[in-house]
Amino acid sequence: MAIVVLCRGKCGLSKCITQYLVAMAAADLLVVITGVILNRVIGIYFPVSALSNTLVCRVKAVLVYASRNSSVWLTVSFTLDRFVAICCQKLKTTYCSKKMAAAIVSMVFALSYLQNIPLYFAFEPMYFINNVPMYCIIKSNFYTLTPWIAFSWINLILTPCLAFCLILLFNLLTVRHILVSNRVRRALRTINSAGNNIDPELENRKKSIILLFTISGSFVMLWATYTAHHLYYRITTTYVYKGDNDPVFILQESGHMLLLLSCCTNTCIYVVTQKKFREDLSNAVKYPMSLIVKFVKLWK
């Protein structure tokens, strides 16, 4: 729904912002399709299917991680775009354009998938049924070979550690710029005769600050469990669990659940908070109902 509403171009957003939001919504949708539906739902409730083949399982793993990474780095790219738009007026005209946004979005998707191609070779068949490799399991040397250990740490450093640091940095610089501008505006602004101190521009800036901190806060909270588990099993070399009730296994699955949720929150935060988007979404929902009412009236 977010993709359809944004593509209509009636939300009052610039083409540059729309480009990022559509890409973010598309990346989040890919996370839901690959990480939730294909990997979790079908894997649990339909354990024997065409997706159980080892080759398909390997491809699915690459798609899950790549779609997740693209969702995160599109958020970083959009945060950088908003920082440039607010704080760097000289660079704004060149950087904050539809063409530049399209180039950055394409680069993020391409690099996210290229980065995770090595994961295809990190899995091996779990069983052979009639000489056909079925399911996949991480190779034991994934936890011991230096190249795989380096690959794992690089992935963790890039996503989410570096991504979070960049989001936090750009948001703090943006908030600092807004606060400085607010002080200057208050100093120059004269109070009207009615004594009305409400400044619409300052109110909008306050909403921007709240929005930026909400994004940073939700990102770090929802990724914290996954990061903690990754650090724990690498430092303690805990690669095998005693069962479903093992606290480390529960930590791992909770981390994955919150991670998948994180890839869906930013679209809601960025888009649903827009008044015109909510209005257009409401009209889109009401439109089929109005057609049904008209049809019923004509039929009568």
Coordinates of C-alpha atoms in Angstrom, one line a residue:
M1 CA 0.0 0.0 0.0
A2 CA 2.8 2.4 0.8
I3 CA 4.5 1.8 -2.6
V4 CA 1.2 2.3 -4.5
V5 CA 0.3 5.5 -2.5
L6 CA 3.8 7.0 -2.9
C7 CA 4.0 6.2 -6.6
R8 CA 0.8 8.2 -7.1
G9 CA 2.8 11.3 -6.2
K10 CA -0.1 13.0 -4.3
C11 CA 1.6 13.1 -0.8
G12 CA 3.2 16.5 -1.3
L13 CA 6.7 15.0 -1.1
S14 CA 9.5 15.9 -3.5
K15 CA 10.5 13.3 -6.2
C16 CA 13.8 12.7 -4.3
I17 CA 12.1 11.9 -1.0
T18 CA 9.5 9.8 -2.8
Q19 CA 12.3 7.8 -4.5
Y20 CA 13.9 6.9 -1.2
L21 CA 10.6 6.1 0.5
V22 CA 9.5 3.8 -2.4
A23 CA 12.8 2.0 -2.3
M24 CA 12.7 1.6 1.5
A25 CA 9.1 0.2 1.3
A26 CA 10.2 -2.2 -1.5
A27 CA 13.2 -3.4 0.5
D28 CA 11.0 -3.9 3.6
L29 CA 8.5 -5.9 1.4
L30 CA 11.4 -8.1 0.2
V31 CA 12.4 -8.7 3.8
V32 CA 8.8 -9.8 4.6
I33 CA 8.7 -12.1 1.5
T34 CA 12.2 -13.6 1.9
G35 CA 12.8 -13.5 5.7
V36 CA 9.3 -14.1 7.0
I37 CA 7.2 -15.9 4.4
L38 CA 9.8 -18.0 2.5
N39 CA 12.3 -18.6 5.3
R40 CA 10.1 -18.8 8.4
V41 CA 6.4 -19.5 7.5
I42 CA 7.0 -22.0 4.6
G43 CA 10.1 -23.4 6.3
I44 CA 8.1 -24.2 9.5
Y45 CA 4.6 -25.1 8.2
F46 CA 5.6 -26.7 4.9
P47 CA 8.9 -28.4 5.7
V48 CA 8.9 -30.6 2.5
S49 CA 8.6 -28.4 -0.6
A50 CA 10.6 -27.3 -3.6
L51 CA 12.2 -24.7 -1.3
S52 CA 13.7 -27.6 0.6
N53 CA 16.3 -28.3 -2.1
T54 CA 19.8 -27.3 -1.0
L55 CA 20.5 -25.1 -4.0
V56 CA 17.2 -23.2 -3.4
C57 CA 17.9 -23.0 0.3
R58 CA 21.3 -21.4 -0.4
V59 CA 19.9 -18.8 -2.7
K60 CA 17.1 -18.1 -0.2
A61 CA 19.8 -17.4 2.5
V62 CA 21.5 -14.9 0.3
L63 CA 18.3 -13.1 -0.5
V64 CA 17.3 -13.0 3.2
Y65 CA 20.5 -11.3 4.2
A66 CA 20.8 -9.1 1.2
S67 CA 17.2 -7.7 1.5
R68 CA 17.8 -7.1 5.2
N69 CA 21.0 -5.2 4.5
S70 CA 19.5 -3.1 1.7
S71 CA 16.6 -2.1 4.0
V72 CA 19.1 -0.9 6.6
W73 CA 21.4 1.0 4.2
L74 CA 18.5 2.6 2.4
T75 CA 17.6 4.1 5.8
V76 CA 21.2 5.3 6.2
S77 CA 21.1 6.8 2.7
F78 CA 17.8 8.6 3.3
T79 CA 19.1 9.9 6.7
L80 CA 22.1 11.3 4.8
D81 CA 19.9 12.9 2.2
R82 CA 17.8 14.7 4.9
F83 CA 21.0 15.8 6.6
V84 CA 22.3 17.4 3.4
A85 CA 18.9 18.9 2.7
I86 CA 18.7 20.6 6.1
C87 CA 22.3 21.4 6.9
C88 CA 24.2 21.7 3.6
Q89 CA 22.4 24.2 1.5
K90 CA 25.2 24.6 -1.1
L91 CA 25.2 20.8 -1.7
K92 CA 21.4 20.4 -1.6
T93 CA 20.7 21.3 -5.2
T94 CA 23.2 18.7 -6.5
Y95 CA 22.8 15.9 -4.0
C96 CA 19.0 16.0 -3.2
S97 CA 17.8 15.2 -6.7
K98 CA 15.7 12.4 -8.2
K99 CA 18.6 11.3 -10.4
M100 CA 21.1 11.1 -7.5
A101 CA 18.5 9.3 -5.4
A102 CA 17.9 6.7 -8.1
A103 CA 21.7 6.2 -8.5
I104 CA 22.2 5.7 -4.7
V105 CA 19.2 3.4 -4.4
S106 CA 20.6 1.2 -7.3
M107 CA 24.0 1.2 -5.7
V108 CA 22.7 0.1 -2.3
F109 CA 20.7 -2.8 -3.7
A110 CA 23.6 -3.9 -5.9
L111 CA 26.2 -3.8 -3.1
S112 CA 23.9 -5.5 -0.6
Y113 CA 23.4 -8.5 -2.9
L114 CA 27.1 -8.6 -3.9
Q115 CA 28.2 -8.5 -0.3
N116 CA 26.1 -11.5 0.6
I117 CA 27.0 -13.8 -2.3
P118 CA 29.7 -15.6 -0.3
L119 CA 26.9 -16.9 2.0
Y120 CA 25.9 -19.2 -0.8
F121 CA 29.0 -21.2 -0.2
A122 CA 28.7 -21.2 3.6
F123 CA 26.0 -23.9 3.6
E124 CA 26.0 -27.6 2.8
P125 CA 23.3 -30.3 2.4
M126 CA 21.7 -31.6 5.6
Y127 CA 20.3 -34.8 4.0
F128 CA 20.4 -36.6 0.7
I129 CA 17.1 -38.1 -0.5
N130 CA 17.4 -40.2 -3.6
N131 CA 20.8 -38.6 -4.2
V132 CA 19.1 -35.1 -4.1
P133 CA 20.6 -32.7 -1.6
M134 CA 17.8 -31.4 0.7
Y135 CA 17.8 -28.6 3.2
C136 CA 21.0 -26.8 4.2
I137 CA 23.1 -26.3 7.3
I138 CA 26.0 -24.0 8.0
K139 CA 29.3 -25.7 7.4
S140 CA 31.2 -26.5 10.6
N141 CA 34.3 -24.6 9.3
F142 CA 32.3 -21.4 9.0
Y143 CA 33.0 -20.9 12.7
T144 CA 36.7 -21.8 12.6
L145 CA 38.2 -20.8 9.2
T146 CA 39.8 -17.3 9.3
P147 CA 38.1 -16.1 6.0
W148 CA 34.7 -17.0 7.3
I149 CA 35.4 -15.4 10.7
A150 CA 36.6 -12.3 9.0
F151 CA 33.5 -12.3 6.7
S152 CA 31.2 -12.7 9.7
W153 CA 32.9 -9.8 11.6
I154 CA 32.9 -7.5 8.6
N155 CA 29.2 -8.1 8.1
L156 CA 28.5 -7.3 11.8
I157 CA 30.6 -4.2 11.7
L158 CA 28.9 -2.9 8.5
T159 CA 25.4 -3.9 9.5
P160 CA 24.3 -2.8 12.1
C161 CA 27.3 -1.2 13.9
L162 CA 28.5 1.2 11.2
A163 CA 24.9 1.8 9.9
F164 CA 23.8 2.8 13.4
C165 CA 26.8 5.1 14.0
L166 CA 26.1 6.9 10.7
I167 CA 22.4 7.3 11.4
L168 CA 23.2 8.6 14.9
L169 CA 25.9 10.9 13.6
F170 CA 23.7 12.4 10.8
N171 CA 20.7 12.7 13.1
L172 CA 22.7 14.5 15.9
L173 CA 24.2 16.9 13.4
T174 CA 20.8 17.6 11.9
V175 CA 19.3 18.1 15.4
R176 CA 22.2 20.4 16.3
H177 CA 21.6 22.5 13.2
I178 CA 17.9 22.7 13.9
L179 CA 18.4 23.8 17.5
V180 CA 20.9 26.5 16.5
S181 CA 18.5 27.7 13.8
N182 CA 15.7 27.8 16.4
R183 CA 17.7 30.0 18.8
V184 CA 18.4 32.4 15.9
R185 CA 14.7 32.4 14.9
R186 CA 13.5 33.1 18.4
A187 CA 16.0 36.0 18.8
L188 CA 14.8 37.6 15.6
R189 CA 11.1 36.9 15.8
T190 CA 8.8 39.5 17.3
I191 CA 5.9 38.6 19.4
N192 CA 2.6 39.7 17.9
S193 CA 0.2 42.0 19.7
A194 CA -2.1 39.2 20.6
G195 CA 0.6 37.6 22.6
N196 CA 0.6 34.4 20.5
N197 CA 4.0 32.8 20.9
I198 CA 3.2 29.8 18.7
D199 CA 5.6 29.6 15.7
P200 CA 4.5 27.0 13.1
E201 CA 8.1 26.7 11.8
L202 CA 9.4 25.9 15.3
E203 CA 6.7 23.3 15.8
N204 CA 7.6 21.6 12.6
R205 CA 11.2 21.5 13.6
K206 CA 10.3 20.0 17.0
K207 CA 8.4 17.2 15.1
S208 CA 11.5 16.7 13.0
I209 CA 13.7 16.2 16.1
I210 CA 11.2 13.8 17.6
L211 CA 11.1 11.8 14.3
L212 CA 14.9 11.6 14.0
F213 CA 15.3 10.4 17.6
T214 CA 12.5 7.9 17.2
I215 CA 14.3 6.4 14.1
S216 CA 17.6 6.1 15.9
G217 CA 16.0 4.7 19.1
S218 CA 14.0 2.1 17.3
F219 CA 16.9 1.0 15.2
V220 CA 19.3 0.4 18.1
M221 CA 16.7 -1.2 20.4
L222 CA 15.5 -3.7 17.7
W223 CA 19.1 -4.6 16.6
A224 CA 20.6 -4.8 20.1
T225 CA 19.5 -8.4 20.8
Y226 CA 20.9 -9.7 17.5
T227 CA 24.2 -7.9 18.0
A228 CA 24.5 -9.2 21.6
H229 CA 23.9 -12.8 20.4
H230 CA 26.4 -12.4 17.6
L231 CA 29.1 -11.1 20.0
Y232 CA 28.3 -13.8 22.6
Y233 CA 28.6 -16.8 20.3
R234 CA 31.7 -15.5 18.6
I235 CA 33.5 -14.7 21.9
T236 CA 32.3 -17.8 23.8
T237 CA 32.4 -20.1 20.7
T238 CA 28.9 -21.3 21.6
Y239 CA 27.7 -22.8 18.3
V240 CA 25.5 -25.7 19.5
Y241 CA 22.3 -25.4 21.6
K242 CA 20.9 -27.9 24.1
G243 CA 17.4 -27.5 22.8
D244 CA 14.5 -25.0 22.2
N245 CA 14.6 -24.0 25.9
D246 CA 18.3 -23.1 25.8
P247 CA 18.6 -19.4 26.8
V248 CA 21.1 -18.8 24.0
F249 CA 18.8 -20.3 21.4
I250 CA 15.9 -18.1 22.7
L251 CA 18.3 -15.1 22.5
Q252 CA 19.1 -15.9 18.9
E253 CA 15.5 -16.3 17.8
S254 CA 14.4 -13.2 19.7
G255 CA 17.2 -11.3 17.9
H256 CA 16.1 -12.5 14.5
M257 CA 12.4 -11.6 15.3
L258 CA 13.3 -8.1 16.4
L259 CA 15.7 -7.7 13.4
L260 CA 12.9 -8.5 11.0
L261 CA 10.6 -6.1 12.8
S262 CA 13.2 -3.4 12.5
C263 CA 13.2 -3.7 8.7
C264 CA 9.5 -2.7 8.8
T265 CA 9.3 0.1 11.3
N266 CA 11.1 2.8 9.3
T267 CA 8.6 2.9 6.5
C268 CA 5.9 3.3 9.1
I269 CA 7.8 6.0 10.9
Y270 CA 8.7 8.0 7.8
V271 CA 5.5 7.6 5.8
V272 CA 2.6 7.1 8.1
T273 CA 3.5 10.3 10.0
Q274 CA 2.9 12.3 6.8
K275 CA -0.6 13.8 6.9
K276 CA -1.1 13.8 3.2
F277 CA 0.0 10.2 3.0
R278 CA -2.6 9.2 5.6
E279 CA -5.3 11.1 3.6
D280 CA -4.3 9.4 0.3
L281 CA -4.2 6.0 2.0
S282 CA -7.7 6.7 3.5
N283 CA -9.0 7.6 0.1
A284 CA -7.5 4.5 -1.4
V285 CA -9.2 2.3 1.2
K286 CA -12.6 4.1 0.8
Y287 CA -12.6 4.0 -3.0
P288 CA -13.5 0.3 -3.4
M289 CA -16.2 0.8 -0.8
S290 CA -17.7 3.8 -2.6
L291 CA -17.8 1.7 -5.9
I292 CA -19.6 -1.1 -4.1
V293 CA -22.2 1.4 -2.7
K294 CA -22.7 2.9 -6.1
F295 CA -23.1 -0.5 -7.7
V296 CA -25.7 -1.5 -5.0
K297 CA -27.6 1.7 -5.6
L298 CA -27.6 1.2 -9.4
W299 CA -28.7 -2.5 -9.0
K300 CA -31.6 -1.4 -6.8

